[in-house]
Coordinates of C-alpha atoms in Angstrom, one line a residue:
X885 CA 0.0 0.0 0.0
X886 CA 2.8 2.3 0.8
X887 CA 4.6 1.8 -2.5
X888 CA 1.4 2.5 -4.5
X889 CA 0.9 5.7 -2.5
X890 CA 4.5 6.8 -3.3
X891 CA 4.0 6.0 -7.0
X892 CA 0.8 8.1 -7.1
X893 CA 2.6 11.0 -5.5
X894 CA 5.5 10.8 -8.0
X895 CA 3.1 10.7 -10.9
X896 CA 1.2 13.7 -9.5
X897 CA 4.4 15.6 -9.1
X898 CA 5.4 15.0 -12.7
X899 CA 2.0 16.1 -14.0
X900 CA 1.9 19.2 -11.8
X901 CA 5.5 20.1 -12.8
X902 CA 4.5 19.8 -16.5
X903 CA 1.4 21.9 -15.9
X904 CA 3.4 24.6 -14.1
X905 CA 5.8 24.7 -17.0
X906 CA 2.9 25.3 -19.4
X907 CA 1.4 27.8 -17.1
X908 CA 4.7 29.7 -16.9
X909 CA 4.6 29.9 -20.6
X910 CA 0.8 30.5 -20.9
X911 CA 1.4 33.8 -22.7
X912 CA 2.6 31.7 -25.6
X913 CA 0.6 28.5 -25.2
X914 CA -3.1 28.0 -24.1
X915 CA -3.8 24.8 -22.1
X916 CA -6.8 22.7 -23.2
X917 CA -9.7 22.8 -20.7
X918 CA -9.4 19.1 -19.8
X919 CA -5.6 19.5 -19.1
X920 CA -6.1 22.6 -17.0
X921 CA -8.7 20.8 -14.9
X922 CA -6.4 17.8 -14.4
X923 CA -3.5 20.1 -13.4
X924 CA -5.6 21.8 -10.7
X925 CA -6.9 18.5 -9.3
X926 CA -3.4 17.0 -9.2
X927 CA -2.1 20.1 -7.4
X928 CA -4.6 19.5 -4.5
X929 CA -3.7 15.8 -4.4
X930 CA -0.1 16.6 -4.0
X931 CA -0.7 19.2 -1.3
X932 CA -2.9 16.8 0.7
X933 CA -0.3 14.1 0.4
X934 CA 2.5 16.3 1.6
X935 CA 0.4 17.6 4.6
X936 CA -0.3 14.0 5.5
X937 CA 3.4 13.0 5.5
X938 CA 4.4 16.1 7.5
X939 CA 1.9 15.4 10.3
X940 CA 2.3 11.6 10.4
X941 CA 4.1 10.5 13.6
X942 CA 7.6 9.1 13.1
X943 CA 7.8 5.4 13.6
X944 CA 11.5 5.3 14.5
X945 CA 12.3 5.5 18.2
X946 CA 14.8 8.0 19.3
X947 CA 17.1 6.7 22.1
X948 CA 18.8 9.2 24.3
X949 CA 22.2 8.3 25.7
X950 CA 22.3 8.1 29.4
X951 CA 24.3 11.0 30.9
X952 CA 27.8 9.9 32.1
X953 CA 29.9 11.4 34.9
X954 CA 32.5 13.2 32.8
X955 CA 34.3 14.8 35.7
X956 CA 36.1 13.1 38.6
X957 CA 36.6 14.9 41.9
X958 CA 39.5 17.2 41.8
X959 CA 40.4 17.1 45.4
X960 CA 42.7 14.1 45.0
X961 CA 44.5 15.4 42.0
X962 CA 47.2 18.0 42.5
X963 CA 47.3 20.8 40.0
X964 CA 50.6 22.1 41.3
X965 CA 53.6 20.6 42.9
X966 CA 55.8 22.8 45.1
X967 CA 55.9 26.1 43.3
X968 CA 55.6 24.7 39.8
X969 CA 53.1 22.5 38.0
X970 CA 53.8 19.0 36.7
X971 CA 50.9 19.3 34.2
X972 CA 51.0 21.9 31.4
X973 CA 47.7 23.8 31.9
X974 CA 48.6 27.1 30.5
X975 CA 50.2 26.3 27.1
X976 CA 49.0 24.1 24.4
X977 CA 50.8 23.4 21.1
X978 CA 48.8 24.5 18.1
X979 CA 47.8 22.0 15.4
X980 CA 50.9 21.5 13.3
X981 CA 49.1 22.5 10.1
X982 CA 48.2 25.8 11.6
X983 CA 51.3 26.6 13.6
X984 CA 53.2 29.6 12.1
X985 CA 56.4 31.1 13.6
X986 CA 57.8 34.5 12.8
X987 CA 61.1 36.0 14.0
X988 CA 64.0 38.2 13.0
X989 CA 67.4 36.6 12.9
X990 CA 70.8 38.2 13.9
X991 CA 71.2 39.5 10.4
X992 CA 67.9 41.4 10.5
X993 CA 66.1 39.0 8.2
X994 CA 62.5 38.4 9.1
X995 CA 61.4 34.7 8.9
X996 CA 57.9 33.2 8.5
X997 CA 57.9 29.4 8.8
X998 CA 56.0 26.3 10.0
X999 CA 59.0 25.4 12.2
X1000 CA 60.1 27.2 15.3
X1001 CA 63.3 29.1 15.3
X1002 CA 66.5 27.6 16.8
X1003 CA 67.3 29.9 19.6
X1004 CA 71.0 30.1 20.4
X1005 CA 73.6 32.5 21.9
X1006 CA 73.2 34.8 18.8
X1007 CA 69.5 35.2 18.7
X1008 CA 68.6 38.9 19.0
X1009 CA 66.2 40.0 21.7
X1010 CA 64.4 43.2 22.6
X1011 CA 63.8 43.8 26.3
X1012 CA 60.6 45.3 27.7
X1013 CA 62.6 47.9 29.8
X1014 CA 59.5 49.0 31.6
X1015 CA 56.4 47.2 32.8
X1016 CA 53.5 49.7 33.2
X1017 CA 51.9 49.7 36.7
X1018 CA 48.5 49.1 35.1
X1019 CA 49.8 45.9 33.6
X1020 CA 50.4 44.3 37.0
X1021 CA 47.6 44.4 39.6
X1022 CA 47.6 42.8 43.0
X1023 CA 44.5 41.4 44.8
X1024 CA 44.2 39.9 48.3
X1025 CA 41.7 37.1 48.8
X1026 CA 40.4 36.7 52.3
X1027 CA 40.9 38.9 55.3
X1028 CA 44.0 37.6 57.0
X1029 CA 47.3 39.5 57.2
X1030 CA 47.8 43.0 58.6
X1031 CA 47.6 46.2 56.6
X1032 CA 51.3 46.8 57.0
X1033 CA 52.1 43.3 55.7
X1034 CA 49.9 43.8 52.7
X1035 CA 51.5 47.1 51.9
X1036 CA 54.9 45.6 52.3
X1037 CA 54.0 42.8 49.8
X1038 CA 52.7 45.3 47.3
X1039 CA 55.9 47.3 47.5
X1040 CA 58.2 44.3 47.3
X1041 CA 56.4 42.8 44.3
X1042 CA 56.6 46.1 42.5
X1043 CA 60.3 46.4 43.3
X1044 CA 60.9 42.9 42.0
X1045 CA 59.5 44.0 38.6
X1046 CA 63.0 45.3 38.0
X1047 CA 64.2 41.8 37.5
X1048 CA 61.8 41.2 34.7
X1049 CA 62.2 44.6 33.2
X1050 CA 65.8 43.8 32.5
X1051 CA 65.4 40.3 31.1
X1052 CA 61.9 39.8 29.7
X1053 CA 61.4 40.1 25.9
X1054 CA 59.0 42.9 25.1
X1055 CA 56.6 40.8 23.1
X1056 CA 55.9 38.5 26.1
X1057 CA 54.6 41.1 28.6
X1058 CA 50.9 41.0 29.1
X1059 CA 48.5 42.4 31.7
X1060 CA 48.0 40.1 34.7
X1061 CA 46.6 39.9 38.2
X1062 CA 48.4 38.4 41.1
X1063 CA 46.0 36.9 43.7
X1064 CA 47.3 36.5 47.2
X1065 CA 45.7 34.4 49.8
X1066 CA 47.4 34.9 53.2
X1067 CA 47.1 32.6 56.3
X1068 CA 48.3 33.7 59.7
X1069 CA 47.6 30.3 61.2
X1070 CA 49.1 27.0 60.1
X1071 CA 45.9 25.0 60.6
X1072 CA 44.0 27.2 58.2
X1073 CA 46.9 27.0 55.7
X1074 CA 47.1 23.2 55.9
X1075 CA 43.3 22.9 55.6
X1076 CA 43.3 25.1 52.5
X1077 CA 46.3 23.3 51.0
X1078 CA 44.4 20.0 51.3
X1079 CA 45.5 16.5 50.5
X1080 CA 46.0 17.4 46.8
X1081 CA 49.2 19.3 47.7
X1082 CA 50.6 16.9 50.3
X1083 CA 54.1 17.3 48.8
X1084 CA 54.0 20.9 50.2
X1085 CA 53.8 19.8 53.8
X1086 CA 57.0 21.6 54.8
X1087 CA 56.5 24.7 52.6
X1088 CA 55.4 28.2 53.7
X1089 CA 53.7 28.9 50.4
X1090 CA 52.7 27.6 47.0
X1091 CA 51.3 28.8 43.7
X1092 CA 48.1 27.1 42.4
X1093 CA 47.9 27.7 38.6
X1094 CA 44.4 26.4 38.3
X1095 CA 43.0 29.3 40.3
X1096 CA 45.9 31.7 39.9
X1097 CA 46.5 32.0 43.6
X1098 CA 49.7 32.7 45.5
X1099 CA 49.0 31.1 48.9
X1100 CA 51.2 32.1 51.8
X1101 CA 51.5 30.9 55.4
X1102 CA 52.6 33.9 57.4
X1103 CA 54.8 32.7 60.3
X1104 CA 56.4 36.2 60.6
X1105 CA 55.7 39.3 58.6
X1106 CA 59.2 39.5 57.2
X1107 CA 59.1 35.8 56.1
X1108 CA 55.6 36.2 54.8
X1109 CA 56.6 39.1 52.6
X1110 CA 59.5 37.2 51.1
X1111 CA 57.4 34.1 50.5
X1112 CA 54.7 36.3 48.8
X1113 CA 57.3 37.7 46.4
X1114 CA 58.5 34.2 45.6
X1115 CA 55.0 32.9 44.8
X1116 CA 54.1 36.1 42.9
X1117 CA 57.1 35.4 40.5
X1118 CA 55.5 32.0 39.7
X1119 CA 52.3 33.7 38.7
X1120 CA 54.3 36.1 36.5
X1121 CA 56.4 33.3 35.0
X1122 CA 53.3 31.3 34.2
X1123 CA 51.6 34.2 32.4
X1124 CA 54.6 35.4 30.6
X1125 CA 56.4 32.2 29.7
X1126 CA 54.0 29.3 30.4
X1127 CA 55.4 25.9 31.3
X1128 CA 59.0 26.2 32.5
X1129 CA 61.9 24.1 33.6
X1130 CA 61.7 23.8 37.4
X1131 CA 65.3 25.1 37.9
X1132 CA 64.6 28.2 35.9
X1133 CA 61.2 28.8 37.4
X1134 CA 62.5 28.4 41.0
X1135 CA 65.8 30.2 40.3
X1136 CA 63.9 33.3 39.1
X1137 CA 61.6 33.2 42.1
X1138 CA 64.5 32.7 44.5
X1139 CA 66.5 35.6 43.0
X1140 CA 63.4 37.9 43.1
X1141 CA 63.2 37.5 46.9
X1142 CA 66.6 39.2 47.2
X1143 CA 66.7 41.4 44.1
X1144 CA 66.9 44.5 46.2
X1145 CA 70.2 43.4 47.8
X1146 CA 73.6 44.1 46.5
X1147 CA 74.9 41.3 44.2
X1148 CA 77.9 40.9 46.5
X1149 CA 75.6 39.9 49.4
X1150 CA 73.9 37.3 47.2
X1151 CA 77.3 35.9 46.2
X1152 CA 78.5 35.9 49.8
X1153 CA 75.5 34.0 51.0
X1154 CA 75.9 31.3 48.3
X1155 CA 79.7 31.1 48.3
X1156 CA 79.9 29.0 51.5
X1157 CA 77.1 26.6 50.4
X1158 CA 77.4 23.3 48.6
X1159 CA 76.0 23.4 45.0
X1160 CA 75.1 20.7 42.6
X1161 CA 77.0 20.4 39.3
X1162 CA 75.0 22.3 36.6
X1163 CA 74.4 19.1 34.6
X1164 CA 72.7 17.5 37.7
X1165 CA 70.5 20.5 38.2
X1166 CA 69.4 20.7 34.6
X1167 CA 68.5 17.0 34.6
X1168 CA 67.0 16.7 38.1
X1169 CA 63.5 15.1 38.4
X1170 CA 60.7 16.3 40.6
X1171 CA 61.4 13.3 42.9
X1172 CA 65.0 14.4 43.3
X1173 CA 63.9 18.0 44.0
X1174 CA 61.6 16.7 46.8
X1175 CA 64.3 14.4 48.3
X1176 CA 66.9 17.2 48.7
X1177 CA 65.1 20.5 47.9
X1178 CA 67.5 22.9 49.7
X1179 CA 70.5 22.2 47.5
X1180 CA 68.3 22.3 44.3
X1181 CA 66.8 25.6 45.2
X1182 CA 70.2 27.0 46.2
X1183 CA 71.8 25.8 42.9
X1184 CA 69.0 27.2 40.8
X1185 CA 69.3 30.5 42.5
X1186 CA 73.0 30.5 42.0
X1187 CA 72.8 29.8 38.2
X1188 CA 70.0 32.3 37.6
X1189 CA 71.8 34.9 39.7
X1190 CA 75.1 34.3 37.7
X1191 CA 73.2 34.8 34.4
X1192 CA 71.3 37.8 35.7
X1193 CA 74.4 39.7 36.9
X1194 CA 76.9 38.6 34.2
X1195 CA 74.9 37.6 31.0
X1196 CA 71.4 38.9 31.0
X1197 CA 71.0 38.3 27.2
X1198 CA 71.5 34.6 27.8
X1199 CA 68.8 34.6 30.5
X1200 CA 66.5 36.5 28.2
X1201 CA 67.0 33.9 25.5
X1202 CA 66.3 31.1 27.9
X1203 CA 63.0 32.7 28.9
X1204 CA 62.1 33.4 25.2
X1205 CA 62.8 29.7 24.4
X1206 CA 60.5 28.6 27.2
X1207 CA 57.7 30.8 25.9
X1208 CA 57.9 29.2 22.5
X1209 CA 58.3 25.5 23.3
X1210 CA 54.7 24.7 24.1
X1211 CA 54.3 22.1 26.9
X1212 CA 58.0 21.0 26.5
X1213 CA 60.7 22.4 28.8
X1214 CA 64.3 23.2 28.1
X1215 CA 66.8 20.3 28.0
X1216 CA 70.4 20.5 28.9
X1217 CA 71.5 20.6 25.2
X1218 CA 69.3 23.5 24.5
X1219 CA 70.4 25.4 27.7
X1220 CA 74.1 25.0 26.9
X1221 CA 73.5 26.0 23.2
X1222 CA 71.6 29.2 24.3
X1223 CA 74.2 30.2 26.9
X1224 CA 77.0 29.4 24.6
X1225 CA 78.9 27.2 27.1
X1226 CA 78.7 23.6 28.0
X1227 CA 77.8 22.4 31.6
X1228 CA 81.4 22.1 32.7
X1229 CA 82.3 25.6 31.5
X1230 CA 79.3 27.0 33.3
X1231 CA 80.4 25.2 36.5
X1232 CA 83.8 26.8 36.2
X1233 CA 82.3 30.3 35.6
X1234 CA 80.1 29.9 38.6
X1235 CA 83.0 29.0 40.9
X1236 CA 85.0 31.9 39.5
X1237 CA 82.1 34.3 40.1
X1238 CA 81.7 33.2 43.7
X1239 CA 85.4 33.5 44.5

C-alpha cells in the first residue's frame, strides 16, 4: 500500500510540474480545458499528500544516551607541585598544520615558517625595559594579614619587577593579576592546602595555577613578605612564559626575593654553600627535588643569579625559548646552546664568580 501511494505522489508531481511549465509559458501557449482541470486537481492531491506526510508521527524510536559522569573529583589530583606544575595547563601546542612562527634573525632578516626558530647565543632580543603599573595588579583574597604586611607585599612585588624589566622580551609582557591568599595560622593553611598538595607539607607557600592563587603561610611578617614575592614570581612566570623548567622557574623566584640586595651579598650567601653540578641541576627530576630540595633551590638561585648579573642576554633567550616550546621544557643541550657554554664551562664560571 505504501509503494502505491508513493508511486501516485510521484506521478502527480510529474503532472503538476509539467502543468506549471505550461502555465509559466501561458502567454505563448493555451492549455486545453481538460488538461487545465487535471492540473488543478493534481495540485490539490499533492498538497494533501504532503500535509499527510508532514503530520504523520515518526515510527522510528529516538534513544537518548544516558548521561555519564565526565568529571572526577579534583580534590585528590594536585594541579601544582611545590611552586611549579607538573601538568601543562597554560600552554597548548597548536595543530601543526596551523602553527606559524615568525622572527627576525641576527642579520635582521624576518622569517615566516611552520618550524620554530632555533634559539642560540646569537638570537637577537628586545627587552621590555619598563612594565607599566596598570599591567600588574595585586589582589588579596580573604581577610588575614595585617595592613602593613599587605602594603609591604605590594611594595616588594613592585620592586621585584626590576628583575623582569631587565630580562623579559618585550613581546611576552601582558596584563596580569596576582591573587594572594594569606594565612596567619598553620591550621588554616594546611586545611586550604588540602590532600592534593601533600608534597607541600614543609612549605610556607605555593602557587596554584588552576585558580591563579599565590598562597602564603605567614609565620612572621618578614618571612611572609619574602614568600609572597617568591610565589608572585611563579604567577608572572606562568603568564609570561608558560610551562618552564623547574630550575629556571624556581631560580627566578629565589632571586626575586633578594633582588633589592647588593649582588655581593647574594654571592657571599651562596659562596659557602654546597651546590650541585650544573648538569645534575638541569636533569633533576621532581622526585630528586623533593628528596633534597635545599640544594636544588640553592643551585637554581646561583645559576640564575650568575646569568642575571653577568649575562642577561642569555637569561632572556632562555625565557624566550621557554615561551615558544609549548608544553615542553628546556633540555640540557638547549640550555648550553643558548648560553654558549657547556655544563662544565658553566660550573667553572660559577666558581669563578663566587670566588
